[in-house]
Every structure is written in structure tokens, then in C-alpha cells.
Amino acid sequence: KNEVEQSPQNLTAQEGEFITINCSYSVGISALHWLQQHPGGGIVSLFMLSSGKKKHGRLIATINIQEKHSSLHITASHPRDSAVYICAGAASGSRLTFGEGTQLTVNP
Amino acid sequence: EPEVTQTPSHQVTQMGQEVILRCVPISNHLYFYWYRQILGQKVEFLVSFYNNEISEKSEIFDDQFSVERPDGSNFTLKIRSTKLEDSAMYFCASTRGQSNYGYTFGSGTRLTVV
């Protein structure tokens, strides 16, 4: 059974702090997605990783295939980064298995 | 930037009624999905659709659920006889291919069954 576990569940930071959210996944998952969900509920895709590292603006995502672990980093965090961040794994088909999400709150 | 469009954004229905949730995926995407998120819970896979047929479905997707792509653009999820526990946010998504392609999600339909 494909599984994805995230930590922490909740994270509160001060504006400007460096933030890391972690995700571990099970054997069988070949690609890892990082998603952002805003209070209104909509989901936005941030990254899709099968190896290495990707960067977009202040967001960086890394994946270690041997350890089955991925991290999402936010540099110079800002209150507008407050959202739920979700990692989701894709197995040999294309369905995604979602983690529980990390509620991030960045205070000014 | 291309979007996945879902309608309606919010639907309230009485228990036992049929509902149809609509989605317009991105035009050059080939794989289409429905996911749902019950309030306070994680997102769950319902069904995937490729080449005009269901390619995979979860145990949630029982006989009360059906999907259709009637006209080559719209992708619909029908719930035949809604139950209270069907209340959730339903997300449509599409991708160009399997596994190593990014997803585009719609903004969701919040279904409330009363």
C-alpha cells in the first residue's frame, strides 16, 4: 500500500524565517508532488520531483530517492506563504496518494 | 496559464438526490481525475479516466458514482443518490501523462448534503 507521511502537522514561524517541511514515502512511489492549499480550499501544484532538486522563487524542493524522503523549503518566509502544504506520491499508475498536510502560519 | 474549471463552486442538495459535478480539463491533457476531501481530512483519490474509460478507481468509488466525458471537453462526476457522508470538497484534476507529469487541479466544488 502506498503511503505518504508528512511532518510537522502544524508549523508557526516569524516572517523572514527559513521553513522546512518533511515528507517520507513508501516503496512503489516514483514521483513526489508538493501542493499548496489555501483557506478557500483550492489546490495549486508547486513541484513534481522524481530526483534531485527544484527551485521556484523562494521555494525549494528536494528528494532523496534512496531514503524515500523529500523536503520543501521556504526561504525568507512571508505571511502570504500561510497555507496548507501537502506532499503527494504518484505510483506506477497516475493516482496520487496524499499526505495529511502541514498547516503553515507565518506571523508578521 | 491554462486552468481546470469546475462548476458549481458550491452545491447544496438533499439526501437521496442526484448531483452532477462538472469539470473542464486542460485541452491537451489526456488523464483526468476526481479526488475528494472531507472537511478536516486528507485528500482521497476517487477515479482516473483515460481514453474515454475508467483506468483506476478506489474503493470509495462504488456503484453510486459514475464519470463521463460526454462531449470531448466536459468531464463529469455523478452521484446517483447522495448520502450525508458524501459531503466534501470534490476536486477535478488533469495531467498530460502518467507519473512524471505535473497535475493541474480545479478550484473544487463544495458539496453539502442535508
Coordinates of N, CA, C and O in Angstrom, one line a residue, chain A:
Chain A
K1 N 0.8 -1.2 0.0 CA 0.0 0.0 0.0 C 0.9 1.2 0.0 O 1.8 1.4 0.8
N2 N 0.6 2.2 -0.9 CA 1.4 3.4 -1.0 C 1.0 4.3 0.1 O -0.1 4.6 0.4
E3 N 2.0 4.8 0.8 CA 1.8 5.8 1.9 C 2.7 7.0 1.9 O 3.8 6.9 1.4
V4 N 2.2 8.1 2.4 CA 3.0 9.3 2.4 C 2.8 9.9 3.8 O 1.6 10.0 4.3
E5 N 3.9 10.2 4.5 CA 3.8 10.8 5.8 C 4.5 12.2 5.8 O 5.6 12.2 5.4
Q6 N 3.8 13.1 6.4 CA 4.4 14.5 6.5 C 4.6 14.9 7.9 O 3.9 14.5 8.8
S7 N 5.6 15.8 8.1 CA 5.8 16.4 9.4 C 6.4 17.8 9.2 O 7.2 18.0 8.2
P8 N 6.2 18.8 10.1 CA 5.2 18.6 11.2 C 3.8 18.8 10.7 O 3.6 19.2 9.5
Q9 N 2.8 18.5 11.5 CA 1.4 18.8 11.2 C 1.1 20.3 11.2 O 0.3 20.7 10.3
N10 N 1.7 21.0 12.1 CA 1.5 22.4 12.2 C 2.8 23.1 12.4 O 3.7 22.6 13.1
L11 N 2.9 24.3 11.8 CA 4.2 25.0 11.9 C 3.9 26.5 11.9 O 3.2 27.0 11.1
T12 N 4.4 27.1 13.0 CA 4.3 28.6 13.1 C 5.6 29.2 13.0 O 6.6 28.8 13.7
A13 N 5.8 30.2 12.2 CA 7.1 30.9 12.0 C 6.9 32.4 12.0 O 5.8 32.9 11.8
Q14 N 8.0 33.1 12.3 CA 8.0 34.5 12.1 C 8.5 34.9 10.7 O 9.3 34.2 10.1
E15 N 7.9 36.0 10.3 CA 8.3 36.5 8.9 C 9.8 36.5 8.8 O 10.5 37.0 9.7
G16 N 10.3 36.0 7.7 CA 11.7 36.0 7.4 C 12.4 34.7 7.7 O 13.5 34.5 7.3
E17 N 11.8 33.8 8.5 CA 12.4 32.6 8.9 C 12.5 31.6 7.7 O 11.7 31.7 6.8
F18 N 13.4 30.7 7.8 CA 13.6 29.6 6.9 C 12.8 28.4 7.3 O 12.8 28.1 8.5
I19 N 12.0 27.9 6.5 CA 11.0 26.9 6.8 C 11.3 25.6 6.1 O 11.6 25.6 4.9
T20 N 11.2 24.5 6.8 CA 11.3 23.1 6.2 C 10.1 22.3 6.6 O 9.8 22.2 7.7
I21 N 9.6 21.6 5.6 CA 8.5 20.6 5.7 C 9.0 19.3 5.1 O 9.6 19.3 4.1
N22 N 8.8 18.2 5.9 CA 9.4 17.0 5.5 C 8.3 16.0 5.1 O 7.2 16.0 5.6
C23 N 8.7 15.1 4.2 CA 7.8 14.1 3.7 C 8.5 12.8 3.5 O 9.6 12.7 2.8
S24 N 8.0 11.7 4.0 CA 8.5 10.3 3.8 C 7.5 9.5 3.0 O 6.3 9.7 3.2
Y25 N 8.0 8.7 2.2 CA 7.1 7.9 1.4 C 7.5 6.5 1.2 O 8.6 6.1 1.5
S26 N 6.5 5.6 0.8 CA 6.8 4.2 0.8 C 7.3 3.7 -0.5 O 7.3 4.5 -1.5
V27 N 7.8 2.5 -0.5 CA 8.3 1.8 -1.8 C 7.1 1.8 -2.7 O 6.0 1.6 -2.4
G28 N 7.4 2.0 -4.0 CA 6.4 2.0 -5.0 C 6.0 3.4 -5.5 O 5.5 3.5 -6.6
I29 N 6.4 4.4 -4.8 CA 6.1 5.7 -5.2 C 7.3 6.2 -6.1 O 8.4 6.2 -5.6
S30 N 7.0 6.7 -7.3 CA 8.1 7.0 -8.2 C 8.3 8.5 -8.4 O 9.3 9.0 -8.9
A31 N 7.3 9.3 -8.0 CA 7.3 10.7 -8.1 C 6.6 11.4 -7.0 O 5.6 10.8 -6.5
L32 N 7.1 12.5 -6.6 CA 6.6 13.2 -5.4 C 6.1 14.6 -5.8 O 6.9 15.3 -6.4
H33 N 4.9 14.9 -5.4 CA 4.3 16.2 -5.7 C 4.2 17.0 -4.4 O 3.8 16.5 -3.4
W34 N 4.6 18.3 -4.5 CA 4.3 19.3 -3.5 C 3.2 20.2 -3.9 O 3.2 20.8 -5.0
L35 N 2.2 20.4 -3.1 CA 1.0 21.1 -3.4 C 0.7 22.1 -2.3 O 1.1 22.0 -1.1
Q36 N 0.0 23.2 -2.7 CA -0.4 24.2 -1.7 C -1.9 24.4 -1.7 O -2.5 24.4 -2.8
Q37 N -2.5 24.4 -0.5 CA -3.9 24.5 -0.4 C -4.2 25.8 0.4 O -3.8 25.8 1.6
H38 N -4.9 26.7 -0.1 CA -5.3 27.9 0.6 C -6.6 27.8 1.3 O -7.3 26.8 1.1
P39 N -6.9 28.7 2.2 CA -8.1 28.6 3.1 C -9.4 28.3 2.3 O -10.3 27.7 2.7
G40 N -9.5 28.9 1.1 CA -10.7 28.7 0.3 C -10.8 27.3 -0.2 O -11.9 26.9 -0.7
G41 N -9.7 26.5 -0.1 CA -9.8 25.1 -0.5 C -9.1 24.7 -1.8 O -8.7 23.6 -1.9
G42 N -8.8 25.7 -2.7 CA -8.2 25.4 -3.9 C -6.8 24.8 -3.8 O -6.1 25.1 -2.8
I43 N -6.4 23.9 -4.7 CA -5.1 23.2 -4.6 C -4.3 23.7 -5.8 O -4.7 23.7 -6.9
V44 N -3.0 24.1 -5.5 CA -2.1 24.6 -6.5 C -0.9 23.7 -6.5 O -0.3 23.4 -5.4
S45 N -0.5 23.2 -7.7 CA 0.7 22.4 -7.8 C 2.0 23.3 -7.7 O 2.1 24.2 -8.4
L46 N 2.9 22.9 -6.8 CA 4.1 23.6 -6.7 C 5.3 23.0 -7.4 O 6.0 23.6 -8.2
F47 N 5.5 21.7 -7.1 CA 6.6 20.9 -7.7 C 6.2 19.5 -8.0 O 5.4 19.0 -7.2
M48 N 6.8 18.9 -9.0 CA 6.8 17.5 -9.2 C 8.3 17.0 -9.3 O 9.0 17.6 -10.1
L49 N 8.6 16.1 -8.4 CA 10.0 15.6 -8.4 C 10.1 14.1 -8.5 O 9.4 13.4 -7.8
S50 N 11.1 13.7 -9.3 CA 11.4 12.3 -9.3 C 12.9 12.1 -8.9 O 13.3 10.9 -8.6
S51 N 13.6 13.2 -8.9 CA 15.0 13.1 -8.5 C 15.5 14.5 -8.3 O 14.9 15.5 -8.8
G52 N 16.6 14.7 -7.5 CA 17.3 15.9 -7.4 C 16.6 17.0 -6.6 O 16.0 16.8 -5.5
K53 N 16.6 18.2 -7.2 CA 16.2 19.4 -6.5 C 15.5 20.3 -7.6 O 15.9 20.4 -8.7
K54 N 14.5 21.1 -7.1 CA 13.9 22.1 -8.0 C 13.7 23.4 -7.2 O 13.5 23.3 -6.0
K55 N 13.8 24.5 -7.9 CA 13.6 25.8 -7.2 C 12.7 26.7 -8.0 O 12.8 26.7 -9.2
H56 N 11.8 27.4 -7.3 CA 10.9 28.3 -7.9 C 10.8 29.5 -7.0 O 10.1 29.4 -5.9
G57 N 11.4 30.6 -7.3 CA 11.4 31.7 -6.4 C 12.0 31.4 -5.0 O 13.1 31.0 -4.9
R58 N 11.2 31.6 -4.0 CA 11.7 31.3 -2.6 C 11.4 29.9 -2.2 O 11.7 29.5 -1.0
L59 N 10.9 29.1 -3.1 CA 10.6 27.7 -2.7 C 11.6 26.7 -3.3 O 12.0 26.9 -4.5
I60 N 12.0 25.8 -2.5 CA 13.0 24.8 -3.0 C 12.5 23.4 -2.5 O 12.0 23.2 -1.4
A61 N 12.5 22.5 -3.5 CA 12.1 21.1 -3.1 C 13.2 20.1 -3.5 O 13.8 20.3 -4.5
T62 N 13.4 19.2 -2.5 CA 14.5 18.2 -2.7 C 13.9 16.8 -2.5 O 12.9 16.7 -1.8
I63 N 14.5 15.9 -3.1 CA 14.1 14.5 -2.9 C 15.3 13.6 -2.9 O 16.3 13.8 -3.6
N64 N 15.3 12.6 -1.9 CA 16.4 11.6 -1.8 C 15.7 10.3 -2.0 O 15.0 9.8 -1.2
I65 N 16.0 9.7 -3.2 CA 15.3 8.5 -3.6 C 15.7 7.3 -2.7 O 14.8 6.5 -2.4
Q66 N 17.0 7.3 -2.4 CA 17.4 6.1 -1.6 C 16.7 6.1 -0.2 O 16.3 5.1 0.3
E67 N 16.6 7.3 0.4 CA 16.0 7.4 1.7 C 14.5 7.5 1.7 O 13.8 7.6 2.7
K68 N 13.9 7.7 0.4 CA 12.5 7.9 0.3 C 12.0 9.1 1.1 O 11.1 9.0 1.9
H69 N 12.6 10.2 0.9 CA 12.4 11.4 1.7 C 12.5 12.6 0.8 O 13.3 12.7 -0.1
S70 N 11.5 13.5 1.1 CA 11.5 14.8 0.3 C 11.3 15.9 1.3 O 10.7 15.8 2.4
S71 N 11.9 17.1 1.0 CA 11.7 18.3 1.8 C 11.2 19.5 0.9 O 11.7 19.6 -0.2
L72 N 10.4 20.3 1.5 CA 10.0 21.6 0.9 C 10.6 22.7 1.8 O 10.3 22.7 3.0
H73 N 11.4 23.6 1.2 CA 11.9 24.7 2.0 C 11.3 26.0 1.5 O 11.1 26.1 0.3
I74 N 11.1 26.9 2.4 CA 10.7 28.2 2.0 C 11.7 29.2 2.7 O 11.9 29.2 3.9
T75 N 12.4 30.0 1.8 CA 13.3 30.9 2.3 C 12.6 32.3 2.5 O 11.7 32.6 1.8
A76 N 13.1 33.0 3.5 CA 12.6 34.4 3.7 C 11.0 34.4 3.8 O 10.4 35.1 3.0
S77 N 10.5 33.6 4.7 CA 9.0 33.4 4.7 C 8.3 34.7 4.9 O 8.8 35.6 5.5
H78 N 7.1 34.7 4.4 CA 6.2 35.9 4.4 C 4.8 35.4 4.8 O 4.4 34.3 4.5
P79 N 4.0 36.3 5.5 CA 2.7 35.9 5.9 C 1.8 35.4 4.7 O 1.0 34.5 4.9
R80 N 2.1 35.8 3.5 CA 1.3 35.3 2.3 C 1.6 33.8 2.0 O 0.9 33.2 1.2
D81 N 2.7 33.3 2.6 CA 3.0 31.9 2.5 C 2.1 31.0 3.4 O 2.2 29.8 3.2
S82 N 1.4 31.6 4.2 CA 0.5 30.8 5.1 C -0.5 30.0 4.3 O -1.3 30.6 3.5
A83 N -0.5 28.7 4.5 CA -1.4 27.8 3.7 C -1.1 26.4 4.3 O -0.3 26.2 5.2
V84 N -1.8 25.5 3.7 CA -1.5 24.1 4.0 C -0.7 23.6 2.8 O -1.0 23.7 1.7
Y85 N 0.5 22.9 3.2 CA 1.4 22.4 2.2 C 1.2 20.8 2.3 O 1.3 20.2 3.3
I86 N 1.0 20.3 1.1 CA 0.7 18.8 1.0 C 1.7 18.1 0.1 O 2.0 18.6 -0.9
C87 N 2.3 17.0 0.6 CA 3.0 16.2 -0.3 C 2.2 15.0 -0.7 O 1.3 14.5 0.0
A88 N 2.3 14.6 -2.0 CA 1.5 13.5 -2.5 C 2.4 12.7 -3.4 O 3.2 13.2 -4.2
G89 N 2.3 11.4 -3.3 CA 3.1 10.5 -4.1 C 2.3 9.8 -5.2 O 1.2 9.5 -5.1
A90 N 3.1 9.7 -6.4 CA 2.5 9.0 -7.5 C 3.2 7.7 -7.7 O 4.4 7.6 -7.7
A91 N 2.4 6.6 -7.8 CA 3.0 5.3 -8.0 C 3.0 5.0 -9.5 O 2.9 5.9 -10.4
S92 N 3.0 3.7 -9.9 CA 3.1 3.3 -11.3 C 2.0 3.7 -12.1 O 2.1 4.0 -13.3
G93 N 0.8 3.8 -11.5 CA -0.3 4.4 -12.3 C -0.1 5.9 -12.2 O 1.0 6.4 -12.1
S94 N -1.2 6.7 -12.2 CA -1.0 8.1 -12.0 C -1.8 8.7 -10.8 O -1.7 9.9 -10.6
R95 N -2.5 7.8 -10.1 CA -3.2 8.3 -8.9 C -2.2 8.9 -7.9 O -1.1 8.3 -7.7
L96 N -2.6 9.9 -7.2 CA -1.8 10.5 -6.1 C -2.3 10.0 -4.8 O -3.5 9.9 -4.6
T97 N -1.4 9.6 -3.9 CA -1.7 9.3 -2.5 C -1.2 10.5 -1.7 O 0.0 10.9 -1.7
F98 N -2.1 11.1 -1.0 CA -1.9 12.4 -0.3 C -1.4 12.2 1.1 O -1.9 11.3 1.8
G99 N -0.5 13.1 1.6 CA -0.2 13.2 3.0 C -1.3 14.0 3.7 O -2.2 14.6 3.1
E100 N -1.1 14.1 5.0 CA -2.1 14.8 5.8 C -2.0 16.3 5.7 O -3.0 17.0 6.0
G101 N -0.9 16.8 5.2 CA -0.7 18.2 5.1 C -0.1 18.9 6.3 O -0.1 18.4 7.4
T102 N 0.6 20.0 6.0 CA 1.2 20.8 7.1 C 0.6 22.2 7.1 O 0.7 22.9 6.0
Q103 N 0.0 22.5 8.2 CA -0.6 23.9 8.2 C 0.5 24.9 8.6 O 1.0 24.8 9.8
L104 N 0.9 25.8 7.7 CA 1.9 26.7 8.0 C 1.3 28.1 8.3 O 0.5 28.6 7.5
T105 N 1.7 28.7 9.3 CA 1.3 30.1 9.7 C 2.5 30.9 9.8 O 3.4 30.6 10.6
V106 N 2.6 32.0 9.0 CA 3.8 32.9 9.1 C 3.2 34.2 9.7 O 2.4 34.9 9.1
N107 N 3.7 34.6 10.9 CA 3.3 35.8 11.5 C 4.2 37.0 11.1 O 5.4 36.8 11.0
P108 N 3.6 38.1 11.0 CA 4.4 39.3 10.6 C 5.3 39.8 11.8 O 5.0 39.4 12.9

